[in-house]
Short mmCIF file of C-alpha atoms in Angstrom, two decimals:
data_model
loop_
_atom_site.label_atom_id
_atom_site.label_comp_id
_atom_site.label_asym_id
_atom_site.label_seq_id
_atom_site.Cartn_x
_atom_site.Cartn_y
_atom_site.Cartn_z
CA MET W 1 11.16 5.04 1.88
CA GLU W 2 8.72 2.96 2.88
CA THR W 3 9.48 -0.18 5.24
CA GLU W 4 6.49 -2.68 6.37
CA LEU W 5 6.24 -6.17 6.48
CA LYS W 6 2.58 -7.96 4.79
CA LEU W 7 1.87 -10.72 6.17
CA ARG W 8 -1.33 -12.82 4.83
CA PHE W 9 -3.84 -15.03 7.02
CA SER W 10 -4.44 -18.86 5.30
CA ARG W 11 -7.47 -19.11 8.05
CA GLU W 12 -10.80 -17.25 7.49
CA ASP W 13 -10.61 -16.50 11.54
CA GLY W 14 -7.65 -14.87 11.24
CA PRO W 15 -8.71 -11.06 11.39
CA GLN W 16 -11.11 -11.80 14.17
CA LEU W 17 -8.74 -14.03 15.90
CA LEU W 18 -6.48 -10.85 15.79
CA ASN W 19 -8.93 -8.46 17.47
CA ASP W 20 -9.60 -10.47 20.13
CA ASP W 21 -6.51 -10.80 21.21
CA PRO W 22 -4.89 -9.54 25.54
CA TRP W 23 -1.10 -9.51 24.52
CA LEU W 24 -2.08 -7.72 20.87
CA ARG W 25 -4.68 -5.30 22.10
CA ASP W 26 -1.88 -4.86 25.45
CA LEU W 27 0.47 -3.15 22.76
CA LEU W 28 -2.36 -1.17 20.69
CA MET W 29 -1.97 2.40 21.85
CA PRO W 30 -5.76 3.85 23.26
CA GLY W 31 -7.46 5.57 21.46
CA SER W 32 -5.30 5.44 17.81
CA ASN W 33 -7.72 2.65 16.19
CA THR W 34 -9.43 4.39 12.74
CA VAL W 35 -11.86 2.43 10.50
CA LYS W 36 -11.43 2.99 6.26
CA ARG W 37 -13.71 2.02 3.57
CA MET W 38 -11.20 2.51 0.45
CA LYS W 39 -10.46 1.78 -3.39
CA SER W 40 -7.27 2.14 -5.04
CA VAL W 41 -7.29 1.61 -8.84
CA TYR W 42 -3.37 1.15 -10.34
CA TYR W 43 -2.79 3.15 -13.51
CA ASP W 44 -0.18 2.46 -16.78
CA THR W 45 0.85 3.74 -19.97
CA SER W 46 -0.20 2.01 -22.23
CA GLY W 47 3.00 -0.11 -23.05
CA SER W 48 3.69 -0.96 -19.62
CA ASP W 49 6.06 1.72 -19.12
CA LEU W 50 5.59 1.98 -15.48
CA GLN W 51 5.29 -1.59 -14.73
CA THR W 52 8.98 -1.78 -16.56
CA LEU W 53 10.57 1.53 -14.05
CA ARG W 54 9.42 -1.74 -10.97
CA THR W 55 7.49 1.56 -10.17
CA SER W 56 2.91 2.05 -9.54
CA LEU W 57 0.80 4.62 -10.01
CA ARG W 58 -2.50 4.36 -7.05
CA LEU W 59 -5.04 6.76 -7.51
CA ARG W 60 -6.73 5.70 -3.85
CA GLN W 61 -10.33 6.73 -2.64
CA GLU W 62 -10.75 6.54 1.59
CA GLU W 63 -13.47 7.56 2.40
CA ASP W 64 -14.32 11.63 0.89
CA GLU W 65 -10.79 11.76 0.87
CA TYR W 66 -8.76 11.07 -2.61
CA VAL W 67 -4.44 9.98 -1.93
CA ILE W 68 -2.62 9.67 -5.33
CA THR W 69 0.48 7.29 -4.51
CA ILE W 70 3.63 6.47 -6.79
CA LYS W 71 5.81 3.96 -5.29
CA ARG W 72 9.53 2.41 -6.99
CA ASP W 73 11.10 -0.82 -6.46
CA ASP W 74 8.21 -2.32 -5.50
CA GLY W 75 5.02 -2.87 -6.49
CA PHE W 76 4.70 -6.30 -8.01
CA GLU W 77 8.15 -7.96 -6.62
CA GLU W 78 8.38 -10.25 -4.29
CA GLU W 79 10.47 -9.57 -1.29
CA ALA W 80 11.50 -12.29 1.06
CA ASP W 81 9.74 -12.70 4.52
CA GLY W 82 6.95 -9.85 3.88
CA LEU W 83 9.19 -7.74 3.53
CA HIS W 84 8.66 -4.61 1.57
CA GLN W 85 10.59 -1.16 1.20
CA ARG W 86 9.78 1.83 -1.23
CA MET W 87 9.98 4.76 -2.26
CA GLU W 88 6.92 6.74 -1.47
CA TRP W 89 5.65 9.81 -2.84
CA SER W 90 1.97 11.17 -2.19
CA ALA W 91 -0.28 13.66 -2.76
CA VAL W 92 -3.81 14.16 -0.88
CA ILE W 93 -6.54 15.78 -3.21
CA ASP W 94 -8.43 17.56 -1.57
CA LYS W 95 -10.70 21.17 -2.87
CA ASP W 96 -7.87 24.04 -2.93
CA ASN W 97 -5.83 21.67 -4.81
CA ASP W 98 -7.13 21.22 -8.51
CA PHE W 99 -6.07 18.07 -9.75
CA GLU W 100 -7.02 16.52 -12.35
CA LEU W 101 -8.54 12.73 -11.46
CA ASP W 102 -9.28 11.95 -15.28
CA PHE W 103 -5.57 10.44 -15.81
CA GLU W 104 -6.72 9.21 -19.31
CA LYS W 105 -6.65 13.19 -20.22
CA GLY W 106 -2.90 12.54 -18.93
CA PHE W 107 -1.48 13.25 -15.68
CA ASP W 108 -0.54 16.20 -14.39
CA THR W 109 3.34 15.91 -13.35
CA THR W 110 3.66 19.81 -11.97
CA ALA W 111 1.05 19.57 -9.62
CA PHE W 112 1.83 16.15 -8.38
CA LEU W 113 5.64 17.30 -7.92
CA ARG W 114 4.20 20.56 -6.07
CA PHE W 115 1.79 18.60 -3.57
CA ALA W 116 3.78 14.96 -2.83
CA THR W 117 6.14 14.46 0.67
CA SER W 118 7.80 12.27 1.33
CA SER W 119 10.39 10.60 4.30
CA GLY W 120 13.36 11.88 2.52
CA ASP W 121 13.00 9.84 -1.17
CA PRO W 122 15.26 11.75 -3.67
CA GLU W 123 13.61 14.15 -5.48
CA GLU W 124 15.24 12.88 -8.65
CA SER W 125 13.74 9.13 -8.34
CA LEU W 126 10.40 10.97 -8.89
CA ARG W 127 11.12 13.32 -11.79
CA GLU W 128 12.25 10.23 -14.05
CA VAL W 129 8.98 8.60 -13.73
CA LEU W 130 6.74 11.96 -13.90
CA ASP W 131 8.92 12.40 -16.95
CA LEU W 132 8.12 9.51 -18.12
CA ILE W 133 4.82 9.84 -18.23
CA GLU W 134 4.82 13.54 -18.91
CA GLY W 135 1.80 13.84 -22.10
CA GLN W 136 0.87 10.78 -22.07
CA PRO W 137 -2.77 9.49 -21.17
CA LEU W 138 -2.76 6.75 -18.58
CA ILE W 139 -5.00 3.85 -18.69
CA LYS W 140 -6.27 1.62 -15.21
CA VAL W 141 -4.59 -1.39 -14.70
CA CYS W 142 -6.03 -3.18 -12.36
CA SER W 143 -7.95 -2.40 -8.50
CA ALA W 144 -8.62 -3.59 -4.81
CA GLU W 145 -11.46 -2.55 -2.67
CA PHE W 146 -11.32 -3.24 0.86
CA THR W 147 -11.57 -2.59 4.72
CA ARG W 148 -8.53 -0.99 6.78
CA HIS W 149 -8.60 -0.99 10.35
CA SER W 150 -5.27 0.67 11.53
CA SER W 151 -4.14 1.22 14.86
CA TYR W 152 -1.08 2.75 16.47
CA LEU W 153 0.98 0.45 18.25
CA GLY W 154 4.56 0.50 20.27
CA PHE W 155 6.95 -2.50 20.96
CA GLY W 156 10.87 -2.74 21.74
CA ASP W 157 11.35 1.31 21.58
CA THR W 158 9.82 1.40 17.98
CA LEU W 159 6.19 3.30 16.68
CA MET W 160 4.06 1.17 14.28
CA GLU W 161 1.81 0.74 12.20
CA LEU W 162 -0.65 -2.17 12.22
CA SER W 163 -3.52 -2.30 9.81
CA ILE W 164 -5.79 -5.27 8.73
CA ASP W 165 -6.93 -5.40 4.82
CA ALA W 166 -9.75 -7.98 4.11
CA GLY W 167 -11.64 -6.95 0.39
CA GLN W 168 -11.05 -8.11 -2.77
CA LEU W 169 -8.96 -7.69 -5.88
CA THR W 170 -10.00 -7.11 -9.38
CA GLY W 171 -6.78 -8.07 -12.58
CA GLY W 172 -8.82 -8.68 -15.72
CA ASP W 173 -11.75 -10.54 -15.52
CA SER W 174 -10.53 -12.55 -12.67
CA THR W 175 -10.81 -11.23 -8.38
CA GLU W 176 -9.84 -12.75 -5.57
CA ASP W 177 -10.44 -12.27 -1.97
CA PHE W 178 -7.63 -11.77 0.98
CA ALA W 179 -6.97 -10.57 4.44
CA GLU W 180 -4.16 -9.14 5.30
CA VAL W 181 -1.84 -7.34 8.62
CA GLU W 182 0.53 -4.62 7.00
CA VAL W 183 2.75 -3.51 9.79
CA GLU W 184 4.64 -0.26 8.68
CA LEU W 185 8.25 1.74 10.12
CA GLN W 186 6.87 4.69 12.07
CA GLU W 187 10.12 5.63 13.83
CA GLY W 188 12.12 3.78 15.61
CA ASP W 189 14.10 0.02 15.36
CA ALA W 190 13.95 -1.70 11.75
CA ARG W 191 15.02 -4.82 13.78
CA ASP W 192 11.48 -4.32 16.91
CA LEU W 193 9.58 -4.62 13.21
CA PHE W 194 11.33 -7.99 12.47
CA ALA W 195 11.06 -9.01 15.71
CA LEU W 196 6.59 -7.76 16.07
CA GLY W 197 6.95 -9.95 12.56
CA LYS W 198 8.28 -13.20 14.31
CA GLU W 199 5.53 -12.91 17.63
CA LEU W 200 2.07 -12.40 14.65
CA LEU W 201 3.93 -15.51 12.55
CA ALA W 202 4.19 -17.44 15.87
CA ARG W 203 0.70 -16.76 17.97
CA PHE W 204 -1.90 -16.41 14.81
CA PRO W 205 -2.57 -18.32 11.83
CA LEU W 206 -1.07 -15.55 9.62
CA GLU W 207 2.01 -16.33 6.48
CA PRO W 208 4.72 -13.82 4.03
CA GLU W 209 3.24 -12.28 2.33
CA PRO W 210 5.75 -11.17 -0.73
CA ARG W 211 3.32 -9.55 -3.10
CA SER W 212 2.21 -6.19 -2.78
CA LYS W 213 -1.81 -5.83 -3.74
CA TYR W 214 -0.35 -4.05 -7.01
CA GLY W 215 1.86 -7.64 -7.34
CA ARG W 216 -1.49 -10.04 -7.00
CA CYS W 217 -3.96 -7.81 -8.84
CA LEU W 218 -1.32 -7.97 -11.97
CA ALA W 219 -1.18 -11.60 -12.02
CA LEU W 220 -4.80 -11.87 -11.76
CA LYS W 221 -4.88 -9.58 -14.81
CA ASP W 222 -2.22 -11.99 -15.98
CA ASN W 223 -3.25 -15.10 -16.07
CA GLY W 224 -7.19 -14.57 -16.05
#
């Protein structure tokens, strides 16, 4: 189960304020910072079967690496106070696993089941998704391109990953710039995650973001 907070910046200089803040820098683990350029493309069947199942299927390019992720129970649902909790399964695609990335030819459910990892989410929930799309061509629904600055931090007795994402969402013919913070629970107590979220909201120009990137892309597509 993925557990994270999403907070959007309400000012253009918000990311810089966060990066320059000494209080936050003291929480970050030295040497844990990474910067990655990412492109996410979201897929569904022609009949929007995954959306009906409250599930998203994403192919993300992270620099030279590809990651396929299936998330269930969110993807486009609004969540209170910026909290998002989803079942999640991911497969890293490299030269050693021959995975067809042209999903319009069909999604290799057998290979995904073999390579996918999760944090203990029930396999039967994943199999329900894979059975739904078995043998069906998938179409591109929407996309997101952004740069991610990430670091690990400790707060209370809990390890989290804090990411600053800034880029552009695309749905249909519509685009939208965005900048947000994601704080994902790695190990420890979710109460520390909430406590850190309250501190961030109090100190920086941030607001809870109830929708995922996928949800915002879908809104652009539907309203475009």
